[in-house]
mmCIF file of C-alpha atoms in Angstrom:
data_model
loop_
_atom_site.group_PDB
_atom_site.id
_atom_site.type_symbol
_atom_site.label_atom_id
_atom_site.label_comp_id
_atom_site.label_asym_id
_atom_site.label_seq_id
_atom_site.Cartn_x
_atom_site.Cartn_y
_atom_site.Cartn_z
ATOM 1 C CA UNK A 1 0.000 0.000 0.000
ATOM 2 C CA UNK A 2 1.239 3.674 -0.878
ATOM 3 C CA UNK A 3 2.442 5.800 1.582
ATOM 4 C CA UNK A 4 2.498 8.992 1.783
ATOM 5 C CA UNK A 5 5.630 11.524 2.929
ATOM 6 C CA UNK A 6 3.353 14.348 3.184
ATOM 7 C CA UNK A 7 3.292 15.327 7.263
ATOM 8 C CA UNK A 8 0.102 14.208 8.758
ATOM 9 C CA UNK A 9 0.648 17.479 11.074
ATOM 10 C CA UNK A 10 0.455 19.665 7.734
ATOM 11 C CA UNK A 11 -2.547 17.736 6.834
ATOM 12 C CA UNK A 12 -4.483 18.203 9.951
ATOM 13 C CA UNK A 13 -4.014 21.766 9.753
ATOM 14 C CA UNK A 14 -5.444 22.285 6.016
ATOM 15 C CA UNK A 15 -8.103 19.965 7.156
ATOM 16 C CA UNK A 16 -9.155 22.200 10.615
ATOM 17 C CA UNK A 17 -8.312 25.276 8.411
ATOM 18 C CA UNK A 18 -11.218 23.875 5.685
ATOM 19 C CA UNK A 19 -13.589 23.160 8.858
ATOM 20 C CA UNK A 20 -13.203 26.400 10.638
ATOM 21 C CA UNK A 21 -13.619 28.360 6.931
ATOM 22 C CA UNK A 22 -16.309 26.578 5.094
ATOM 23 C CA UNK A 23 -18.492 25.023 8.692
ATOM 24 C CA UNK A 24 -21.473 23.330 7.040
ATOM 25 C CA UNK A 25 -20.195 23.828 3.731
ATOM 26 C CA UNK A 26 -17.223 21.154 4.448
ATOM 27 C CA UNK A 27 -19.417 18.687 6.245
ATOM 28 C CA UNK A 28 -21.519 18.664 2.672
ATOM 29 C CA UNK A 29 -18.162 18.595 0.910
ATOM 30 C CA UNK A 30 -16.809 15.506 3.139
ATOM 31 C CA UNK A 31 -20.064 13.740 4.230
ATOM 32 C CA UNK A 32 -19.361 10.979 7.326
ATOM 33 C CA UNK A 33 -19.612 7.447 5.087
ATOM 34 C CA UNK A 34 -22.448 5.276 6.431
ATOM 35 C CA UNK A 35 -21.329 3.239 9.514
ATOM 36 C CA UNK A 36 -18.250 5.405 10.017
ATOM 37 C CA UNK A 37 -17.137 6.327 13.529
ATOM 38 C CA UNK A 38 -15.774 9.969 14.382
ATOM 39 C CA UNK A 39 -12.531 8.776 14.867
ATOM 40 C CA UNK A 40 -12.453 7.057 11.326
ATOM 41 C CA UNK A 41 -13.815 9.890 9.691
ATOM 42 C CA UNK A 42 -10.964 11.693 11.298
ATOM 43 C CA UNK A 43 -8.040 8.995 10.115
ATOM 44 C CA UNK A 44 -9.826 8.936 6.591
ATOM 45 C CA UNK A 45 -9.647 12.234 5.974
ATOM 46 C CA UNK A 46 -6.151 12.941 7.024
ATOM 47 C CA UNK A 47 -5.202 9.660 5.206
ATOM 48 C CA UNK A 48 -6.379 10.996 1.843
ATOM 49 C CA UNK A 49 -5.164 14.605 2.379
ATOM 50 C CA UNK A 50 -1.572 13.158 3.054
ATOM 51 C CA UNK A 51 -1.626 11.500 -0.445
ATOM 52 C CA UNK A 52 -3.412 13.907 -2.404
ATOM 53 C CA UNK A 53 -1.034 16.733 -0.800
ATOM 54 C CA UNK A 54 2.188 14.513 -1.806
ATOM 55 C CA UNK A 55 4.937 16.552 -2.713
ATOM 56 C CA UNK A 56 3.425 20.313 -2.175
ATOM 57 C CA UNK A 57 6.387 22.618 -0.159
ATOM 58 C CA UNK A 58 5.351 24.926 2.386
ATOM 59 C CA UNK A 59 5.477 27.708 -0.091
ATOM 60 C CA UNK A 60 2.859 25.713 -2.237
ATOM 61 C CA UNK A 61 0.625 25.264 1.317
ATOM 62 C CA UNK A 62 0.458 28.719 2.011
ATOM 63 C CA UNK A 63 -0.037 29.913 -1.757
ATOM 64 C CA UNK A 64 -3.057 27.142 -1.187
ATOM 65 C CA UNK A 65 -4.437 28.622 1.974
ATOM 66 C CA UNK A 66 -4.282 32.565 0.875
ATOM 67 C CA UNK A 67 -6.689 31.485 -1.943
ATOM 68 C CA UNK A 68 -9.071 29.624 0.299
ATOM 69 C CA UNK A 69 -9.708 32.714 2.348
ATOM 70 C CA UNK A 70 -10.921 34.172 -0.131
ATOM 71 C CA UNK A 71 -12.652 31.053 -1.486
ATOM 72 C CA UNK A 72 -16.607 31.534 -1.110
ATOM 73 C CA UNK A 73 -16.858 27.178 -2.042
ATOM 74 C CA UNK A 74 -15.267 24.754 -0.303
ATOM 75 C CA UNK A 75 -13.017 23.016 -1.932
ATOM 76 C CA UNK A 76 -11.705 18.977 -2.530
ATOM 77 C CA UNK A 77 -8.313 18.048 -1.629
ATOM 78 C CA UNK A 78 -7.462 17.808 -5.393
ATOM 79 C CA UNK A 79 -8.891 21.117 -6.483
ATOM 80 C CA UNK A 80 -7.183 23.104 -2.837
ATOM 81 C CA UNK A 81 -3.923 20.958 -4.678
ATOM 82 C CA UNK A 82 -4.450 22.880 -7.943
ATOM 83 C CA UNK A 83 -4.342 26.356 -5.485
ATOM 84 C CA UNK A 84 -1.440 25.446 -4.463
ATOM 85 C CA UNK A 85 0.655 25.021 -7.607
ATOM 86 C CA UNK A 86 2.381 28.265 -8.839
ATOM 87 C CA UNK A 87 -0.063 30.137 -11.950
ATOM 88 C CA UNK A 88 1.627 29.074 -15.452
ATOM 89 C CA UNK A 89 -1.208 30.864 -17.602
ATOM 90 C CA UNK A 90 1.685 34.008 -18.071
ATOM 91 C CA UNK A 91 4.869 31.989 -18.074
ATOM 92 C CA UNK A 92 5.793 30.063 -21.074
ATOM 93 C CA UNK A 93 7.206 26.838 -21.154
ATOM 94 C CA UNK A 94 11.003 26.077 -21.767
ATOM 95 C CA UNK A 95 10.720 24.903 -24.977
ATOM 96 C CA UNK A 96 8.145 27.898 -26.027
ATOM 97 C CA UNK A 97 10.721 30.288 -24.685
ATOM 98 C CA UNK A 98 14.294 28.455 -26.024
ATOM 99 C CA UNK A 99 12.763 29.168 -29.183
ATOM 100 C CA UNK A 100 12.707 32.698 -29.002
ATOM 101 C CA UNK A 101 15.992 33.029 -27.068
ATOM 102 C CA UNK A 102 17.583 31.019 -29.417
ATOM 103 C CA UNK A 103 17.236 33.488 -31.931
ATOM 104 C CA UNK A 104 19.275 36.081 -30.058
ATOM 105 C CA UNK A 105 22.060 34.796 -31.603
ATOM 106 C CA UNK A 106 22.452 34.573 -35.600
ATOM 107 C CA UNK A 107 23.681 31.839 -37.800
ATOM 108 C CA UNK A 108 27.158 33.972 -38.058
ATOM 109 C CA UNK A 109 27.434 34.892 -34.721
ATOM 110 C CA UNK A 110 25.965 38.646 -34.763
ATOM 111 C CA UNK A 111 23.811 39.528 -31.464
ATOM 112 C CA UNK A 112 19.534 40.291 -32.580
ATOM 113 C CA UNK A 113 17.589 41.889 -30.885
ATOM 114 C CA UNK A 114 14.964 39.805 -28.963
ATOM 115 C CA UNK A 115 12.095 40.427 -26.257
ATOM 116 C CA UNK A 116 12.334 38.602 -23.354
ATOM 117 C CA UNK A 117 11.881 38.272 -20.074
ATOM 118 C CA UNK A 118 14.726 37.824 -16.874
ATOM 119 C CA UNK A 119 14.544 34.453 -16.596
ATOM 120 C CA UNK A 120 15.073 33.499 -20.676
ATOM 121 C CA UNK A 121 17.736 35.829 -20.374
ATOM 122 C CA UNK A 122 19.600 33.931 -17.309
ATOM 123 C CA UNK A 123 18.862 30.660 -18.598
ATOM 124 C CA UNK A 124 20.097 31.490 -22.148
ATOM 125 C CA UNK A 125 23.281 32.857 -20.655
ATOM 126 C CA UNK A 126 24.137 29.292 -19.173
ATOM 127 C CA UNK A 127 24.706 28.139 -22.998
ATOM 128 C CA UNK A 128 25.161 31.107 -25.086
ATOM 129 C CA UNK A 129 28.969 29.692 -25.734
ATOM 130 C CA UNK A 130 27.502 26.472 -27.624
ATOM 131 C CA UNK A 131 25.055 28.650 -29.639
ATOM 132 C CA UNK A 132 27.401 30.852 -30.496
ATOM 133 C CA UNK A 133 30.225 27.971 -31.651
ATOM 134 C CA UNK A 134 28.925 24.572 -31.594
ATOM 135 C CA UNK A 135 27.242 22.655 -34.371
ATOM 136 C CA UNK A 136 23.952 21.099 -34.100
ATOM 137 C CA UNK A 137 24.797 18.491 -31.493
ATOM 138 C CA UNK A 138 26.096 20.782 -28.798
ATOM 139 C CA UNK A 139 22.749 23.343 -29.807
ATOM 140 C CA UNK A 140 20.621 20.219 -28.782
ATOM 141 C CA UNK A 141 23.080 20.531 -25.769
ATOM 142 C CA UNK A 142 22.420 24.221 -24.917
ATOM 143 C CA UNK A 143 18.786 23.542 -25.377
ATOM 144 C CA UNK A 144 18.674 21.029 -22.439
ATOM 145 C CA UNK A 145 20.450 23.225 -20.354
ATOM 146 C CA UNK A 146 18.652 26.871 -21.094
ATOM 147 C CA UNK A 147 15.361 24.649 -20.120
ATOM 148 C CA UNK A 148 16.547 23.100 -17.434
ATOM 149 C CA UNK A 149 17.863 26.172 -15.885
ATOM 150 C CA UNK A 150 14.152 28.352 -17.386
ATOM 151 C CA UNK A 151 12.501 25.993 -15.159
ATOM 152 C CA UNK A 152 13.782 26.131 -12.147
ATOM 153 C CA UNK A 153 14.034 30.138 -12.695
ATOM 154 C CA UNK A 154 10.348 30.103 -13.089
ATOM 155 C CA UNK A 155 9.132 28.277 -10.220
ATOM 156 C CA UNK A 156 11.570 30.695 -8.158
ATOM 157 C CA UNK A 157 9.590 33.560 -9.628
ATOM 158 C CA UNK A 158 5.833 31.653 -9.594
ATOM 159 C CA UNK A 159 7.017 31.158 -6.048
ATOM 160 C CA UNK A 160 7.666 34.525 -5.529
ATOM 161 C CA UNK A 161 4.358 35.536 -6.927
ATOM 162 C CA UNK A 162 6.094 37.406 -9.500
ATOM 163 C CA UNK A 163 4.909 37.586 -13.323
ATOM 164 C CA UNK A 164 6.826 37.523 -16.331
ATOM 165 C CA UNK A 165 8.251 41.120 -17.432
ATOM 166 C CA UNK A 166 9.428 41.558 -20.918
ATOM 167 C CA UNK A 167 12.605 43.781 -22.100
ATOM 168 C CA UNK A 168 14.030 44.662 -25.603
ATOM 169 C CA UNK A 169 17.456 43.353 -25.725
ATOM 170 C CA UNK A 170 18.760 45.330 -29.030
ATOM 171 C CA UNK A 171 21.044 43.805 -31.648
ATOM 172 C CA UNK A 172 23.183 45.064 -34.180
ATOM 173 C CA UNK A 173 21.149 44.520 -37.147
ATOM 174 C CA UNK A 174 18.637 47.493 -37.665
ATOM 175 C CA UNK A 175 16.311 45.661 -39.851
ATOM 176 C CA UNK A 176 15.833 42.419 -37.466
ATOM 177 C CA UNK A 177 15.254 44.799 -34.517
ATOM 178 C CA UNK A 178 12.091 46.843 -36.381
ATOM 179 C CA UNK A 179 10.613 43.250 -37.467
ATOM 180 C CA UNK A 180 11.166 41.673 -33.520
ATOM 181 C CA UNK A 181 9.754 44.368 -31.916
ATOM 182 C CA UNK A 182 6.409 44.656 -33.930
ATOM 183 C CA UNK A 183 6.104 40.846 -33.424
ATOM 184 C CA UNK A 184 6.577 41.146 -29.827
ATOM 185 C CA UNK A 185 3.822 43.452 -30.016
ATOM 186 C CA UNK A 186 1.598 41.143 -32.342
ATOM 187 C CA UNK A 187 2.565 38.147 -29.855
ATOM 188 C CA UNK A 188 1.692 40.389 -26.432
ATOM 189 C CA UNK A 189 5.079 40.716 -25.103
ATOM 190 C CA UNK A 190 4.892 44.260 -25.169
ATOM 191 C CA UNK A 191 1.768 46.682 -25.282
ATOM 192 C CA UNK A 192 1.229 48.846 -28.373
ATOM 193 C CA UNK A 193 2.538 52.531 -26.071
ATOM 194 C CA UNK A 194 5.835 50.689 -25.402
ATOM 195 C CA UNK A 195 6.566 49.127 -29.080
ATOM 196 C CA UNK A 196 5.725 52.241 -30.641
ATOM 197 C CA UNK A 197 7.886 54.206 -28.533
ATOM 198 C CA UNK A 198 10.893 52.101 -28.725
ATOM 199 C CA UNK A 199 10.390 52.259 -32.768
ATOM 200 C CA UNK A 200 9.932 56.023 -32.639
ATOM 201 C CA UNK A 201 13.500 56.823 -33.528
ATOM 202 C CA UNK A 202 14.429 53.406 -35.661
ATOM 203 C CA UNK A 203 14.748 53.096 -39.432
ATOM 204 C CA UNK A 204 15.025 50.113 -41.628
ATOM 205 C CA UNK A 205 18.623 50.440 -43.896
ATOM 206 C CA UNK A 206 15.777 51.053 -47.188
ATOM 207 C CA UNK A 207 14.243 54.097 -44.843
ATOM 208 C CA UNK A 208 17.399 55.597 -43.660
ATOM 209 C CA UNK A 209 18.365 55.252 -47.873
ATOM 210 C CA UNK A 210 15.533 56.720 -49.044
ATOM 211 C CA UNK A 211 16.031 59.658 -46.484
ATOM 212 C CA UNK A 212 19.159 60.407 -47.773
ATOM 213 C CA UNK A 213 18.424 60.725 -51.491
ATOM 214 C CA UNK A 214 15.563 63.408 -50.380
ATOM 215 C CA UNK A 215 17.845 65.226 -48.097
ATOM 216 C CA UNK A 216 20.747 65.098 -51.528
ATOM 217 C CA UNK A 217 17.889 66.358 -53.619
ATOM 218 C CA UNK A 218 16.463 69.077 -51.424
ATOM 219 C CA UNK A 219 20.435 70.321 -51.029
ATOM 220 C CA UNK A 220 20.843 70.222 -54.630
ATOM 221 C CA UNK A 221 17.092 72.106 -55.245
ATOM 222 C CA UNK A 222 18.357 74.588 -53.090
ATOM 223 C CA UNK A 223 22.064 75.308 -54.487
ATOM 224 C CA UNK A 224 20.372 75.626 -58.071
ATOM 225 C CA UNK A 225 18.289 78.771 -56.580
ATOM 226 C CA UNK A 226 21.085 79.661 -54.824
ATOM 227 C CA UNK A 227 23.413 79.928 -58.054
ATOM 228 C CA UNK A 228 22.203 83.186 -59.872
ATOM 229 C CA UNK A 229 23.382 84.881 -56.384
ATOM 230 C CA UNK A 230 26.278 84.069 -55.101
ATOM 231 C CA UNK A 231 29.950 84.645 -56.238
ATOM 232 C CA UNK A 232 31.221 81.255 -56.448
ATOM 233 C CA UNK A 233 34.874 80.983 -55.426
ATOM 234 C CA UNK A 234 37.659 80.710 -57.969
ATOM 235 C CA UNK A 235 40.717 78.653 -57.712
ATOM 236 C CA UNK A 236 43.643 81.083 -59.031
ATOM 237 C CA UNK A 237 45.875 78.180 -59.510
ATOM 238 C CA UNK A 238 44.274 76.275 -61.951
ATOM 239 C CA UNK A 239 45.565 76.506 -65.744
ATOM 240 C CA UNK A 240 42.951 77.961 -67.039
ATOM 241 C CA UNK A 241 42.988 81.555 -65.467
ATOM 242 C CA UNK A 242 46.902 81.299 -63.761
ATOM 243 C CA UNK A 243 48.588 84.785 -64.577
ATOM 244 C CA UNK A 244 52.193 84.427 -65.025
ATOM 245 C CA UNK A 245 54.278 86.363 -62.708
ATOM 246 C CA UNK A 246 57.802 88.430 -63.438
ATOM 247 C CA UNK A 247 59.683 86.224 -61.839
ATOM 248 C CA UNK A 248 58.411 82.935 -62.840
ATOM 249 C CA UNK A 249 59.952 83.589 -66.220
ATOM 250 C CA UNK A 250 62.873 84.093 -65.024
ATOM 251 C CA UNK A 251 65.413 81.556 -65.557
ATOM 252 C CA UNK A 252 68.236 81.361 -63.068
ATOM 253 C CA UNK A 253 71.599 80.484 -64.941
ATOM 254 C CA UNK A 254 73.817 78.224 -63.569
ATOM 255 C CA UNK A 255 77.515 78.474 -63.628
ATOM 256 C CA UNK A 256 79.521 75.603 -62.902
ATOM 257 C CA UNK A 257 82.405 76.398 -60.511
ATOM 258 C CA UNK A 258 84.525 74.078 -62.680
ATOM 259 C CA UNK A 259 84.102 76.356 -66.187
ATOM 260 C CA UNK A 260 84.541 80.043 -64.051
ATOM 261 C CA UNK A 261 85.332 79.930 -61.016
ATOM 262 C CA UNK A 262 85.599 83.777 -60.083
ATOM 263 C CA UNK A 263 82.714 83.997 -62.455
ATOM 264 C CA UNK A 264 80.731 81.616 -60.193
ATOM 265 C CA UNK A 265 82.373 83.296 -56.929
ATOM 266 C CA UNK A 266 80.707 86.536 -57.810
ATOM 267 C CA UNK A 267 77.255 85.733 -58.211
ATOM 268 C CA UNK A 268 77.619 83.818 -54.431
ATOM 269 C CA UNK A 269 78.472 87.035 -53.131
ATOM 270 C CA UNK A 270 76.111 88.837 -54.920
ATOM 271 C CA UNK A 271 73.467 86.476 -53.198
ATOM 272 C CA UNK A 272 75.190 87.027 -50.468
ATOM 273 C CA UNK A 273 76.233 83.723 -49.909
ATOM 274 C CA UNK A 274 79.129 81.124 -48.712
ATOM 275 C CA UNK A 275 81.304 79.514 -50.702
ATOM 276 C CA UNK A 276 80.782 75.797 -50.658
ATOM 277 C CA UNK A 277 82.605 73.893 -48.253
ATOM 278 C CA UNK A 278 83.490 71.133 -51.177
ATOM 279 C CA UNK A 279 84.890 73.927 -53.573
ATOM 280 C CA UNK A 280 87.308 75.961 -50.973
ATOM 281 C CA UNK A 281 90.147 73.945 -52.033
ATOM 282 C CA UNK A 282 89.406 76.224 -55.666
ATOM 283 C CA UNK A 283 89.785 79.556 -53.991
ATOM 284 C CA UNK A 284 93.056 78.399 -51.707
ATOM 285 C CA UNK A 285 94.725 78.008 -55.358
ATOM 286 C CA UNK A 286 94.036 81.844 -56.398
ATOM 287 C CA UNK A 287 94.277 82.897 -52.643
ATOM 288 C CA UNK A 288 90.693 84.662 -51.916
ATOM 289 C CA UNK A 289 87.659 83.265 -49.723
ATOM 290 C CA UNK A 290 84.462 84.725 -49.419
#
């Protein structure tokens, strides 16, 4: 015969708990079986409760008992069970969530953007490495982990009381982030005020494009009315209006030190300048210097 782990003290508490709420309505709930002595009704009950109750926590027990106060029908054992399992209809399950954390991560490596909640995020985290470089085998690897480690984040939350709150993670690809964000808000991950706001400022690459040719045409639009009245500025060096100066005409002559010497000596002084160091050995021979 099955026994139960469940403490019979635990039980006898829901049970007086039930008896003091609900008065008549429990006695119509869990009527005394023909032929049944006080004492066995007593043993029955507790009996039952301790198997139905199998493997609830305290934290499950009192989630249980808040929702019988404010109960108006008295409940069976199984259905005051069902109270005291954590509310799933706002989580989603690990596999429901791995495959929309799994596409944080593309084929090549880039980060996308993705909505999701704390938990995905953690979870994902655990296995992001084997996304990011293993092949298919170690991605059916990170999947058992991320839900392994989703699940257990969730019932910490559920246990909590806490609901699932969805955040935009943003990517690097523009175009992916515009398309995820209006499906979050198709899938209800995010209400309509808070998509719209966090696309208020994005373009797709064929918007931001298309922006710029208008911008190019309006600049050009507004130079060709701009033309007739403004002195545009002219580049003095170019070929085509370069005046020739004096001087450029000018052709410097050079003398070679080697044809006439005191030829080549006078136009240094005339400039003012030094003999060169690797012709001196010249002016020893007639006896000068400059």
């Amino acid at each position: 015969m099955f026994e139960s782990t469940f403490p019979k003290k635990w039980a006898e508490e829901i049970i007086s708990r039930m008896q003091r709420y609900y008065r008549a309505k429990f006695s119509a709930t869990f009527p005394v079986a023909e032929g049944q002595t006080a004492e066995q009704y007593e043993d029955d009950l507790i009996a039952t409760a301790c198997e139905v109750f199998e493997g609830l926590s305290p934290d499950d027990i009192k989630r249980g008992l808040d929702r019988m106060k404010r109960s108006t029908f008295c409940p069976i054992f199984p259905e005051f069970a069902g109270w005291c399992e954590p509310k799933t209809d706002d989580w989603l399950g690990s596999h429901e969530a791995w495959a929309i954390a799994e596409k944080s991560i593309g084929f090549g490596g880039q980060e996308l953007t993705v909505i999701w909640t704390e938990q995905m995020a953690q979870a994902f985290s655990r296995c992001e490495e084997l996304i990011k470089t293993g092949d298919k085998y170690q991605r059916a690897e990170a999947k058992k982990i991320f839900c392994d480690a989703y699940d257990r984040l969730v019932t910490q939350a559920k246990d909590q009381g806490l609901k699932p709150i969805y955040v935009t993670s943003l990517g690097t690809d523009k175009d992916q982030a515009i398309a995820a964000i209006k499906q979050a808000e198709v899938d209800g991950f995010l209400p309509a005020p808070v998509a719209q706001a966090q696309l208020e400022h994005k373009q797709t690459k064929a918007e931001i494009q298309s922006d710029s040719l208008k911008y190019k045409t309006i600049a050009q639009e507004a130079l060709a009315k701009l033309a007739p009245h403004i002195k545009r500025n002219v580049n003095k060096m170019t070929e085509e209006v370069k005046e020739t100066q004096p001087w450029e005409s000018y052709e410097m002559q050079h003398i070679d030190p080697f044809d006439d010497f005191d030829e080549y000596k006078a136009a240094l002084q005339s400039e003012q300048k030094k003999l060169p160091q690797a012709v001196r050995f010249m002016d020893e021979k007639v006896g000068g210097g400059v």
